[in-house]
Amino acid sequence: MLKPILKEPSVNESERILSAIVSNTFFSLWCYPSLFRSVGKGKEFADLTIFFNNTLIIFSDKGHVNFQEQNDVQLAWSRWYRAAVRESAKQLYGAESFVRNHPDKLFLNSRLEDPFPFDLTKPGLKIHLVAVTGGIGQHAQRFFNSVGPGSNGTLVYHYEVSENYLLEKPFIVGDVDPRKTFVHVLDESGLKLLFEELCTPADFIHYLETKERAIRSGSFLSSAGEEETLATYLQEDGGYGFGDLRVPTGYEGHSFRIPEGEWKHYRQTVAYALRHGHKKNAKLWNEIIARFADAITDACVGEAKDLPFIGHSNALQILASENLHSSSFLASALFEKFGLVPKGIRSARTAPSTAKPDRLYVFVFFPWDDSFTSYQEYREARTGCMQLYAYVAMYKYQKAKEILIFGADTKGGQGGSETIFAVDGTVPLTSGEREMAQKAMKTLNILDNVSERVIRTSHSDADVGRNDPCPCGSQRKYKKCCMVTGMH
């Protein structure tokens, strides 16, 4: 039986701000301001914890640490670094060690009554560590402006030097301890920027992984700021709509540094404008995820209340695992179809994930009519219809390993809810299910009429050819990226 997830609130204002920023990307279902460990008398585990797709992101927030500007800048910096960066790293390493050694000892509250709802014992758990610092930007800007006017008020990153060197160089941070898990040190501006631009769980996690890999391989040596690193990442093609950090072509085997000015340059490019359009579009997709996440967290789902929490979470995780490009494309496909379906007419559309080629979505619009005696009866009928679409999709699209069915009322209808469920496309249909799929196609016209359609994007006024570059900016051919097959 699904139960509400009751979380402990953040301890201070700095942590509340951090939680608000992060939850816009990871939603209520995967964002936990305070967790507690049963070993050590219910001590707080971390300032903020994210769990998504067997990946744990642990945050330590030191926004309350003041920079003692009344002192010599060298002394003030060394004291601030020890209190904000080194202490954060110590807390993060301790939290990581605890999870590795006691994955089943985390709880939602200090009373240790409700266990953390996700399974941290699964093989392959990835852990990322993030140290968040606050109130340092104005001091950094004042210092760097004294060296060269016009500098950004952000921390500078040198990853190839020792911590002793960093203690002597004001407003420069790096790899806290190369022997341990990498710690991302983010000032307030860097944190906000990352979550504004990497506004899906998939994008943010991919960025952390890419950055860690580049630094620890020895190829990425320094950056003039987190915004410069992000700009470089977003301008490199990492495939499937993701960015990358790598040595420029022709310089393989060498290392690279990122200078100041990359973010300013990127803001003036067409790629930035296109990405801005994708962000606006993907926001619609995120709004759907947020509604489902809140319903699951509050245990207010309209259907399948008898299913365990993890079953609901796994289905929603599929929607949330699309990156920005894919979320934008799927939102276009969903809402364009919603606008085209006449009131009272059942219709559907399939759309592939552009981030996960073996994932297929089926958007089913099932109308309410006066023959239903209650809304519950309507929802049951809609779910039954969605199941038929699932069988037909598995029958017709046998290369799809994962199929997600999304159900809603038609435009202007009385049904204000949505339903989702996922099916495993790798499990073969039984002979009875195959017969049911064939019959549904023939007698109910479910996914029986296939026609290719070209989706217009917000930045394109003309149809795009199959072999043209995809307008989403992925640098792949349109037929292998955002072209959708429409179904009736």
Tab-separated table of C-alpha atoms in Angstrom:
chain	number	residue	atom	x	y	z
A	1	MET	CA	0.000	0.000	0.000
A	2	LEU	CA	1.347	3.404	-0.981
A	3	LYS	CA	2.075	5.666	2.003
A	4	PRO	CA	2.979	9.378	2.115
A	5	ILE	CA	6.678	10.250	2.175
A	6	LEU	CA	7.121	12.497	5.228
A	7	LYS	CA	10.388	14.425	5.007
A	8	GLU	CA	12.288	16.442	7.569
A	9	PRO	CA	12.583	20.138	6.613
A	10	SER	CA	15.900	21.820	5.862
A	11	VAL	CA	17.810	23.044	8.913
A	12	ASN	CA	18.602	26.617	7.850
A	13	GLU	CA	17.855	29.210	5.179
A	14	SER	CA	20.885	28.313	3.070
A	15	GLU	CA	19.818	24.663	2.938
A	16	ARG	CA	16.222	25.659	2.142
A	17	ILE	CA	17.450	27.668	-0.842
A	18	LEU	CA	19.595	24.734	-1.981
A	19	SER	CA	16.658	22.329	-1.701
A	20	ALA	CA	14.366	24.655	-3.666
A	21	ILE	CA	16.891	24.982	-6.507
A	22	VAL	CA	17.595	21.259	-6.741
A	23	SER	CA	13.977	20.097	-6.416
A	24	ASN	CA	13.045	21.999	-9.579
A	25	THR	CA	15.147	19.461	-11.480
A	26	PHE	CA	14.795	16.318	-9.354
A	27	PHE	CA	11.222	16.927	-8.130
A	28	SER	CA	9.744	15.878	-4.821
A	29	LEU	CA	10.155	12.169	-5.460
A	30	TRP	CA	13.947	12.064	-5.656
A	31	CYS	CA	14.956	15.091	-3.539
A	32	TYR	CA	15.454	14.713	0.260
A	33	PRO	CA	16.518	17.771	2.314
A	34	SER	CA	17.488	15.832	5.436
A	35	LEU	CA	18.082	12.128	5.969
A	36	PHE	CA	19.214	10.476	9.191
A	37	ARG	CA	21.316	7.428	9.935
A	38	SER	CA	20.400	4.870	12.571
A	39	VAL	CA	24.058	4.348	13.493
A	40	GLY	CA	25.207	7.086	15.849
A	41	LYS	CA	21.953	8.112	17.586
A	42	GLY	CA	20.060	9.415	14.593
A	43	LYS	CA	22.722	11.816	13.360
A	44	GLU	CA	21.929	13.776	10.201
A	45	PHE	CA	23.297	12.051	7.097
A	46	ALA	CA	23.770	15.039	4.765
A	47	ASP	CA	22.355	18.482	4.037
A	48	LEU	CA	20.621	17.283	0.855
A	49	THR	CA	20.415	13.912	-0.859
A	50	ILE	CA	19.291	13.022	-4.358
A	51	PHE	CA	18.577	9.489	-5.511
A	52	PHE	CA	17.776	8.824	-9.145
A	53	ASN	CA	18.237	5.710	-11.282
A	54	ASN	CA	20.670	4.030	-8.855
A	55	THR	CA	22.697	7.237	-8.605
A	56	LEU	CA	23.151	9.028	-5.287
A	57	ILE	CA	24.143	12.706	-5.217
A	58	ILE	CA	25.134	13.936	-1.759
A	59	PHE	CA	25.283	17.677	-1.031
A	60	SER	CA	27.079	19.440	1.789
A	61	ASP	CA	26.029	23.075	2.193
A	62	LYS	CA	28.375	25.578	3.814
A	63	GLY	CA	26.545	28.714	2.794
A	64	HIS	CA	26.680	29.915	6.400
A	65	VAL	CA	30.485	30.145	6.427
A	66	ASN	CA	31.520	33.800	6.284
A	67	PHE	CA	34.538	35.155	4.461
A	68	GLN	CA	36.454	37.280	6.992
A	69	GLU	CA	37.022	40.261	4.733
A	70	GLN	CA	38.372	42.364	7.599
A	71	ASN	CA	41.503	40.184	7.567
A	72	ASP	CA	44.279	39.936	5.021
A	73	VAL	CA	42.868	38.231	1.923
A	74	GLN	CA	45.385	35.380	2.127
A	75	LEU	CA	44.465	34.626	5.733
A	76	ALA	CA	40.743	35.065	5.096
A	77	TRP	CA	40.909	32.704	2.128
A	78	SER	CA	42.787	29.927	3.927
A	79	ARG	CA	40.338	30.062	6.831
A	80	TRP	CA	37.327	30.101	4.530
A	81	TYR	CA	38.688	27.212	2.457
A	82	ARG	CA	39.234	25.047	5.528
A	83	ALA	CA	35.763	25.773	6.935
A	84	ALA	CA	33.769	25.684	3.674
A	85	VAL	CA	35.571	23.314	1.315
A	86	ARG	CA	37.636	20.994	3.482
A	87	GLU	CA	34.873	20.510	6.062
A	88	SER	CA	32.331	19.862	3.298
A	89	ALA	CA	34.602	17.248	1.772
A	90	LYS	CA	35.041	15.600	5.178
A	91	GLN	CA	31.272	15.444	5.651
A	92	LEU	CA	30.744	14.109	2.130
A	93	TYR	CA	33.388	11.400	2.434
A	94	GLY	CA	31.820	10.305	5.713
A	95	ALA	CA	28.354	10.144	4.146
A	96	GLU	CA	29.666	8.155	1.196
A	97	SER	CA	31.425	5.697	3.488
A	98	PHE	CA	28.269	5.276	5.548
A	99	VAL	CA	26.165	4.413	2.491
A	100	ARG	CA	28.740	1.926	1.253
A	101	ASN	CA	28.875	0.208	4.646
A	102	HIS	CA	25.296	0.651	5.870
A	103	PRO	CA	23.032	1.087	2.822
A	104	ASP	CA	19.951	-0.021	4.760
A	105	LYS	CA	20.406	2.313	7.731
A	106	LEU	CA	19.067	5.568	6.285
A	107	PHE	CA	15.774	7.056	7.519
A	108	LEU	CA	13.506	9.952	6.600
A	109	ASN	CA	13.400	11.475	10.083
A	110	SER	CA	15.386	11.772	13.294
A	111	ARG	CA	12.967	9.398	15.035
A	112	LEU	CA	14.262	6.659	12.715
A	113	GLU	CA	10.712	5.464	12.024
A	114	ASP	CA	10.448	5.614	8.237
A	115	PRO	CA	13.267	4.048	6.201
A	116	PHE	CA	14.592	5.691	3.052
A	117	PRO	CA	12.212	4.390	0.342
A	118	PHE	CA	14.858	3.465	-2.241
A	119	ASP	CA	17.086	0.402	-2.310
A	120	LEU	CA	20.724	1.431	-1.929
A	121	THR	CA	21.978	-2.173	-1.884
A	122	LYS	CA	21.558	-2.702	-5.626
A	123	PRO	CA	24.822	-3.416	-7.472
A	124	GLY	CA	26.412	-0.574	-9.408
A	125	LEU	CA	25.314	2.278	-7.132
A	126	LYS	CA	27.017	5.487	-8.312
A	127	ILE	CA	27.788	8.278	-5.865
A	128	HIS	CA	28.554	11.922	-6.669
A	129	LEU	CA	29.655	14.443	-4.045
A	130	VAL	CA	28.847	18.170	-4.221
A	131	ALA	CA	30.148	20.858	-1.857
A	132	VAL	CA	28.022	24.000	-2.025
A	133	THR	CA	29.558	27.280	-0.865
A	134	GLY	CA	27.761	30.593	-0.501
A	135	GLY	CA	28.534	34.267	-0.125
A	136	ILE	CA	31.921	33.989	-1.821
A	137	GLY	CA	31.127	35.484	-5.236
A	138	GLN	CA	31.364	39.163	-4.290
A	139	HIS	CA	34.720	38.629	-2.599
A	140	ALA	CA	36.069	36.683	-5.565
A	141	GLN	CA	34.973	39.394	-7.967
A	142	ARG	CA	36.558	42.141	-5.877
A	143	PHE	CA	39.823	40.202	-5.734
A	144	PHE	CA	39.998	39.300	-9.430
A	145	ASN	CA	38.973	42.818	-10.447
A	146	SER	CA	41.995	44.105	-8.557
A	147	VAL	CA	44.113	41.900	-10.818
A	148	GLY	CA	42.232	42.550	-14.049
A	149	PRO	CA	39.018	44.622	-14.217
A	150	GLY	CA	35.936	42.917	-15.660
A	151	SER	CA	36.472	39.451	-14.198
A	152	ASN	CA	33.524	37.259	-13.215
A	153	GLY	CA	32.697	36.785	-9.553
A	154	THR	CA	33.182	33.022	-9.589
A	155	LEU	CA	35.656	30.543	-8.188
A	156	VAL	CA	38.494	29.453	-10.496
A	157	TYR	CA	39.363	25.752	-10.842
A	158	HIS	CA	42.849	24.218	-11.070
A	159	TYR	CA	42.622	20.443	-10.937
A	160	GLU	CA	46.267	19.460	-11.363
A	161	VAL	CA	47.644	21.176	-8.244
A	162	SER	CA	47.800	20.109	-4.598
A	163	GLU	CA	45.540	21.362	-1.832
A	164	ASN	CA	48.490	23.142	-0.202
A	165	TYR	CA	48.820	25.220	-3.368
A	166	LEU	CA	45.118	26.036	-3.298
A	167	LEU	CA	45.327	27.272	0.285
A	168	GLU	CA	47.837	29.879	-0.849
A	169	LYS	CA	45.891	31.036	-3.927
A	170	PRO	CA	42.736	32.989	-3.055
A	171	PHE	CA	39.512	31.943	-4.781
A	172	ILE	CA	41.047	28.971	-6.592
A	173	VAL	CA	39.768	25.453	-5.837
A	174	GLY	CA	40.395	22.073	-7.424
A	175	ASP	CA	40.426	18.329	-6.784
A	176	VAL	CA	40.197	18.160	-2.987
A	177	ASP	CA	41.636	14.641	-2.667
A	178	PRO	CA	42.579	12.750	-5.878
A	179	ARG	CA	42.728	9.507	-3.884
A	180	LYS	CA	39.013	9.645	-3.090
A	181	THR	CA	35.731	10.283	-4.907
A	182	PHE	CA	35.808	13.606	-6.725
A	183	VAL	CA	34.103	16.520	-4.931
A	184	HIS	CA	32.398	19.164	-7.083
A	185	VAL	CA	32.895	22.535	-5.369
A	186	LEU	CA	30.189	24.970	-6.496
A	187	ASP	CA	29.682	28.575	-5.498
A	188	GLU	CA	26.201	30.094	-5.490
A	189	SER	CA	26.302	31.330	-9.079
A	190	GLY	CA	27.696	28.061	-10.413
A	191	LEU	CA	25.038	26.017	-8.602
A	192	LYS	CA	22.144	28.128	-9.906
A	193	LEU	CA	23.499	28.134	-13.450
A	194	LEU	CA	23.956	24.366	-13.604
A	195	PHE	CA	20.402	23.701	-12.466
A	196	GLU	CA	18.994	26.320	-14.807
A	197	GLU	CA	20.732	24.879	-17.867
A	198	LEU	CA	20.895	21.198	-16.913
A	199	CYS	CA	17.244	21.124	-15.958
A	200	THR	CA	16.638	17.367	-16.176
A	201	PRO	CA	18.080	14.626	-13.940
A	202	ALA	CA	19.696	12.979	-16.963
A	203	ASP	CA	21.467	16.171	-18.057
A	204	PHE	CA	22.760	17.054	-14.596
A	205	ILE	CA	24.044	13.558	-13.831
A	206	HIS	CA	25.676	13.238	-17.260
A	207	TYR	CA	27.477	16.551	-16.694
A	208	LEU	CA	28.848	15.401	-13.326
A	209	GLU	CA	30.026	12.110	-14.785
A	210	THR	CA	31.611	13.760	-17.816
A	211	LYS	CA	33.410	16.367	-15.741
A	212	GLU	CA	34.729	13.819	-13.254
A	213	ARG	CA	35.996	11.569	-16.042
A	214	ALA	CA	37.793	14.417	-17.826
A	215	ILE	CA	39.468	15.644	-14.640
A	216	ARG	CA	40.519	12.285	-13.264
A	217	SER	CA	41.883	11.182	-16.655
A	218	GLY	CA	44.280	14.119	-16.493
A	219	SER	CA	43.031	15.703	-19.707
A	220	PHE	CA	41.067	18.584	-18.084
A	221	LEU	CA	43.479	20.769	-16.109
A	222	SER	CA	41.761	24.055	-15.301
A	223	SER	CA	38.789	26.332	-15.897
A	224	ALA	CA	38.212	30.025	-15.315
A	225	GLY	CA	34.834	29.207	-13.726
A	226	GLU	CA	31.989	26.704	-13.623
A	227	GLU	CA	30.102	28.750	-16.210
A	228	GLU	CA	33.056	28.407	-18.586
A	229	THR	CA	33.145	24.637	-18.056
A	230	LEU	CA	29.406	24.391	-18.688
A	231	ALA	CA	29.661	26.447	-21.889
A	232	THR	CA	32.400	24.178	-23.214
A	233	TYR	CA	30.396	21.069	-22.308
A	234	LEU	CA	27.234	22.310	-24.023
A	235	GLN	CA	29.095	23.124	-27.243
A	236	GLU	CA	30.600	19.636	-27.572
A	237	ASP	CA	28.529	16.773	-28.997
A	238	GLY	CA	28.399	13.867	-26.577
A	239	GLY	CA	25.728	12.029	-28.571
A	240	TYR	CA	21.962	11.683	-28.071
A	241	GLY	CA	21.604	15.356	-27.117
A	242	PHE	CA	24.239	15.360	-24.356
A	243	GLY	CA	27.335	17.546	-24.170
A	244	ASP	CA	30.952	16.560	-23.600
A	245	LEU	CA	34.322	17.707	-22.254
A	246	ARG	CA	37.254	16.485	-24.320
A	247	VAL	CA	40.481	17.462	-25.989
A	248	PRO	CA	39.822	19.192	-29.334
A	249	THR	CA	40.052	17.037	-32.447
A	250	GLY	CA	43.622	16.795	-33.658
A	251	TYR	CA	45.073	17.198	-30.159
A	252	GLU	CA	44.324	13.719	-28.821
A	253	GLY	CA	46.722	12.697	-26.081
A	254	HIS	CA	47.087	16.275	-24.847
A	255	SER	CA	45.359	18.126	-22.014
A	256	PHE	CA	43.198	21.241	-22.161
A	257	ARG	CA	42.314	24.338	-20.153
A	258	ILE	CA	39.142	26.415	-20.408
A	259	PRO	CA	39.708	30.186	-20.503
A	260	GLU	CA	37.482	33.005	-19.353
A	261	GLY	CA	34.886	34.181	-21.873
A	262	GLU	CA	33.473	30.834	-23.044
A	263	TRP	CA	30.083	31.414	-21.422
A	264	LYS	CA	29.832	34.938	-22.819
A	265	HIS	CA	30.628	33.598	-26.298
A	266	TYR	CA	28.166	30.725	-25.971
A	267	ARG	CA	25.335	33.086	-24.969
A	268	GLN	CA	25.677	34.754	-28.396
A	269	THR	CA	25.461	31.566	-30.471
A	270	VAL	CA	22.553	30.034	-32.348
A	271	ALA	CA	23.056	26.856	-30.311
A	272	TYR	CA	22.251	28.768	-27.116
A	273	ALA	CA	19.092	30.227	-28.671
A	274	LEU	CA	17.973	26.785	-29.785
A	275	ARG	CA	18.654	25.337	-26.358
A	276	HIS	CA	16.659	28.146	-24.772
A	277	GLY	CA	13.713	27.114	-26.955
A	278	HIS	CA	14.121	23.510	-25.874
A	279	LYS	CA	14.125	24.581	-22.222
A	280	LYS	CA	10.772	26.328	-22.627
A	281	ASN	CA	9.318	23.278	-24.338
A	282	ALA	CA	10.786	20.787	-21.870
A	283	LYS	CA	9.198	22.743	-19.026
A	284	LEU	CA	5.843	21.311	-20.138
A	285	TRP	CA	7.266	17.800	-19.818
A	286	ASN	CA	8.657	18.650	-16.377
A	287	GLU	CA	5.274	19.937	-15.233
A	288	ILE	CA	3.759	16.535	-15.981
A	289	ILE	CA	6.537	14.791	-14.045
A	290	ALA	CA	6.122	17.184	-11.110
A	291	ARG	CA	2.388	16.401	-10.850
A	292	PHE	CA	3.024	12.665	-10.822
A	293	ALA	CA	5.930	13.038	-8.373
A	294	ASP	CA	3.846	15.038	-5.908
A	295	ALA	CA	0.966	12.567	-6.178
A	296	ILE	CA	3.270	9.627	-5.427
A	297	THR	CA	5.031	11.438	-2.579
A	298	ASP	CA	1.671	12.404	-1.034
A	299	ALA	CA	0.165	8.948	-1.753
A	300	CYS	CA	-2.660	10.622	-3.672
A	301	VAL	CA	-2.549	8.543	-6.845
A	302	GLY	CA	-5.901	7.821	-8.410
A	303	GLU	CA	-5.004	4.294	-9.457
A	304	ALA	CA	-2.858	1.399	-8.290
A	305	LYS	CA	-2.745	2.515	-4.654
A	306	ASP	CA	-2.117	-1.101	-3.721
A	307	LEU	CA	1.168	-1.121	-5.639
A	308	PRO	CA	4.369	-0.425	-3.666
A	309	PHE	CA	6.140	2.924	-3.800
A	310	ILE	CA	8.969	1.624	-5.954
A	311	GLY	CA	6.572	0.488	-8.687
A	312	HIS	CA	5.183	4.006	-9.060
A	313	SER	CA	8.655	5.530	-8.857
A	314	ASN	CA	10.120	3.267	-11.536
A	315	ALA	CA	7.408	4.183	-14.046
A	316	LEU	CA	7.831	7.914	-13.460
A	317	GLN	CA	11.606	7.580	-13.563
A	318	ILE	CA	11.309	6.711	-17.247
A	319	LEU	CA	9.673	10.067	-18.023
A	320	ALA	CA	12.212	11.892	-15.869
A	321	SER	CA	15.226	10.161	-17.423
A	322	GLU	CA	14.818	11.975	-20.742
A	323	ASN	CA	17.362	14.722	-21.330
A	324	LEU	CA	16.496	18.259	-22.412
A	325	HIS	CA	16.442	17.566	-26.159
A	326	SER	CA	14.322	14.449	-25.779
A	327	SER	CA	11.949	16.073	-23.264
A	328	SER	CA	11.435	18.972	-25.655
A	329	PHE	CA	10.713	16.669	-28.585
A	330	LEU	CA	8.349	14.452	-26.585
A	331	ALA	CA	6.478	17.472	-25.218
A	332	SER	CA	6.037	18.725	-28.789
A	333	ALA	CA	4.708	15.356	-29.923
A	334	LEU	CA	2.365	15.058	-26.940
A	335	PHE	CA	0.868	18.539	-26.934
A	336	GLU	CA	0.633	18.853	-30.705
A	337	LYS	CA	-1.358	15.624	-30.810
A	338	PHE	CA	-3.508	16.785	-27.890
A	339	GLY	CA	-4.351	19.925	-29.830
A	340	LEU	CA	-5.268	17.972	-32.959
A	341	VAL	CA	-7.541	15.311	-31.432
A	342	PRO	CA	-11.232	16.318	-31.685
A	343	LYS	CA	-13.259	16.259	-28.505
A	344	GLY	CA	-14.822	12.862	-27.900
A	345	ILE	CA	-12.573	10.971	-30.364
A	346	ARG	CA	-10.104	8.329	-29.204
A	347	SER	CA	-6.697	8.783	-30.764
A	348	ALA	CA	-3.040	8.084	-30.079
A	349	ARG	CA	0.482	8.825	-31.199
A	350	THR	CA	3.755	6.986	-30.763
A	351	ALA	CA	6.997	8.852	-30.250
A	352	PRO	CA	10.508	7.482	-29.753
A	353	SER	CA	12.871	8.777	-27.113
A	354	THR	CA	15.731	10.635	-28.811
A	355	ALA	CA	17.970	9.950	-25.784
A	356	LYS	CA	17.138	6.223	-25.501
A	357	PRO	CA	16.681	4.711	-28.984
A	358	ASP	CA	15.102	1.503	-27.640
A	359	ARG	CA	12.408	3.375	-25.685
A	360	LEU	CA	8.964	4.083	-27.162
A	361	TYR	CA	6.138	6.275	-25.875
A	362	VAL	CA	2.474	5.782	-26.718
A	363	PHE	CA	0.292	8.797	-25.983
A	364	VAL	CA	-3.346	7.675	-25.706
A	365	PHE	CA	-6.178	10.215	-25.660
A	366	PHE	CA	-9.304	8.525	-24.363
A	367	PRO	CA	-12.486	10.642	-24.191
A	368	TRP	CA	-14.969	10.925	-21.386
A	369	ASP	CA	-18.627	10.615	-22.326
A	370	ASP	CA	-21.936	10.521	-20.493
A	371	SER	CA	-22.118	6.731	-20.588
A	372	PHE	CA	-19.710	6.590	-17.646
A	373	THR	CA	-21.564	6.603	-14.348
A	374	SER	CA	-18.514	7.849	-12.394
A	375	TYR	CA	-15.024	9.186	-12.928
A	376	GLN	CA	-13.633	5.986	-11.416
A	377	GLU	CA	-15.420	3.977	-14.097
A	378	TYR	CA	-13.960	6.246	-16.780
A	379	ARG	CA	-10.425	5.830	-15.444
A	380	GLU	CA	-10.782	2.053	-15.343
A	381	ALA	CA	-11.988	2.049	-18.942
A	382	ARG	CA	-9.119	4.302	-19.986
A	383	THR	CA	-6.572	2.070	-18.269
A	384	GLY	CA	-8.054	-0.972	-20.004
A	385	CYS	CA	-7.770	0.793	-23.335
A	386	MET	CA	-4.168	1.759	-22.570
A	387	GLN	CA	-3.388	-1.900	-21.909
A	388	LEU	CA	-4.621	-2.791	-25.390
A	389	TYR	CA	-2.351	-0.117	-26.837
A	390	ALA	CA	0.508	-1.650	-24.867
A	391	TYR	CA	-0.111	-5.100	-26.367
A	392	VAL	CA	-0.302	-3.681	-29.892
A	393	ALA	CA	2.838	-1.593	-29.389
A	394	MET	CA	4.749	-4.654	-28.183
A	395	TYR	CA	3.423	-6.609	-31.162
A	396	LYS	CA	4.320	-3.968	-33.761
A	397	TYR	CA	7.522	-2.535	-32.298
A	398	GLN	CA	9.491	-5.551	-31.237
A	399	LYS	CA	12.786	-3.643	-31.187
A	400	ALA	CA	11.513	-1.441	-28.346
A	401	LYS	CA	12.887	-2.694	-25.054
A	402	GLU	CA	10.895	-0.249	-22.975
A	403	ILE	CA	7.407	1.081	-23.720
A	404	LEU	CA	5.651	3.735	-21.689
A	405	ILE	CA	1.912	4.291	-22.105
A	406	PHE	CA	0.571	7.741	-21.233
A	407	GLY	CA	-3.199	8.207	-20.998
A	408	ALA	CA	-5.289	11.378	-20.774
A	409	ASP	CA	-8.691	12.775	-21.734
A	410	THR	CA	-9.175	14.629	-25.005
A	411	LYS	CA	-9.170	18.436	-25.187
A	412	GLY	CA	-12.283	19.940	-23.626
A	413	GLY	CA	-13.169	16.748	-21.769
A	414	GLN	CA	-14.041	16.443	-18.102
A	415	GLY	CA	-11.136	14.164	-17.210
A	416	GLY	CA	-8.408	16.182	-15.535
A	417	SER	CA	-6.024	13.349	-14.683
A	418	GLU	CA	-3.291	11.425	-16.440
A	419	THR	CA	-2.174	7.821	-16.104
A	420	ILE	CA	1.146	6.209	-16.936
A	421	PHE	CA	2.494	2.698	-16.831
A	422	ALA	CA	5.559	1.015	-18.294
A	423	VAL	CA	5.892	-2.363	-19.947
A	424	ASP	CA	9.014	-4.429	-20.501
A	425	GLY	CA	9.385	-4.858	-24.235
A	426	THR	CA	11.976	-7.606	-23.827
A	427	VAL	CA	9.358	-10.022	-22.440
A	428	PRO	CA	7.694	-11.779	-25.402
A	429	LEU	CA	3.926	-11.683	-25.739
A	430	THR	CA	2.072	-14.899	-25.102
A	431	SER	CA	0.113	-16.400	-27.966
A	432	GLY	CA	-3.080	-15.108	-26.342
A	433	GLU	CA	-1.688	-11.592	-26.049
A	434	ARG	CA	-0.578	-11.650	-29.685
A	435	GLU	CA	-4.082	-12.656	-30.759
A	436	MET	CA	-5.509	-9.875	-28.584
A	437	ALA	CA	-3.151	-7.353	-30.211
A	438	GLN	CA	-4.101	-8.490	-33.730
A	439	LYS	CA	-7.802	-8.314	-32.889
A	440	ALA	CA	-7.437	-4.841	-31.315
A	441	MET	CA	-5.723	-3.544	-34.437
A	442	LYS	CA	-8.393	-4.974	-36.705
A	443	THR	CA	-11.602	-4.338	-34.791
A	444	LEU	CA	-10.703	-1.291	-32.649
A	445	ASN	CA	-8.308	0.426	-35.078
A	446	ILE	CA	-5.585	0.581	-32.449
A	447	LEU	CA	-2.273	1.663	-34.004
A	448	ASP	CA	-3.412	0.153	-37.294
A	449	ASN	CA	-2.754	3.125	-39.569
A	450	VAL	CA	0.902	4.189	-39.717
A	451	SER	CA	1.874	7.459	-41.355
A	452	GLU	CA	5.116	9.400	-41.162
A	453	ARG	CA	4.732	12.958	-40.021
A	454	VAL	CA	7.183	15.826	-39.751
A	455	ILE	CA	7.075	17.711	-36.478
A	456	ARG	CA	7.622	21.449	-36.827
A	457	THR	CA	9.922	22.859	-34.180
A	458	SER	CA	9.769	26.232	-32.534
A	459	HIS	CA	12.725	27.429	-34.593
A	460	SER	CA	11.803	25.976	-37.976
A	461	ASP	CA	9.171	27.283	-40.380
A	462	ALA	CA	9.722	24.643	-43.028
A	463	ASP	CA	9.505	20.870	-43.111
A	464	VAL	CA	12.800	19.113	-42.501
A	465	GLY	CA	13.952	16.371	-44.858
A	466	ARG	CA	14.768	12.891	-43.585
A	467	ASN	CA	18.474	13.284	-44.320
A	468	ASP	CA	18.804	16.921	-43.235
A	469	PRO	CA	20.534	17.833	-39.964
A	470	CYS	CA	18.055	17.579	-37.111
A	471	PRO	CA	16.851	21.045	-36.017
A	472	CYS	CA	17.154	20.014	-32.358
A	473	GLY	CA	20.899	20.640	-32.612
A	474	SER	CA	22.034	17.069	-31.943
A	475	GLN	CA	24.152	17.093	-35.148
A	476	ARG	CA	22.548	13.838	-36.324
A	477	LYS	CA	20.339	13.265	-39.323
A	478	TYR	CA	16.677	14.113	-38.744
A	479	LYS	CA	15.546	10.547	-39.547
A	480	LYS	CA	17.803	9.243	-36.778
A	481	CYS	CA	16.814	11.853	-34.231
A	482	CYS	CA	13.554	13.768	-33.909
A	483	MET	CA	11.456	12.358	-36.747
A	484	VAL	CA	8.314	10.843	-35.269
A	485	THR	CA	5.918	8.224	-36.520
A	486	GLY	CA	2.343	9.341	-35.956
A	487	MET	CA	-0.358	6.804	-35.147
A	488	HIS	CA	-4.119	6.912	-35.325
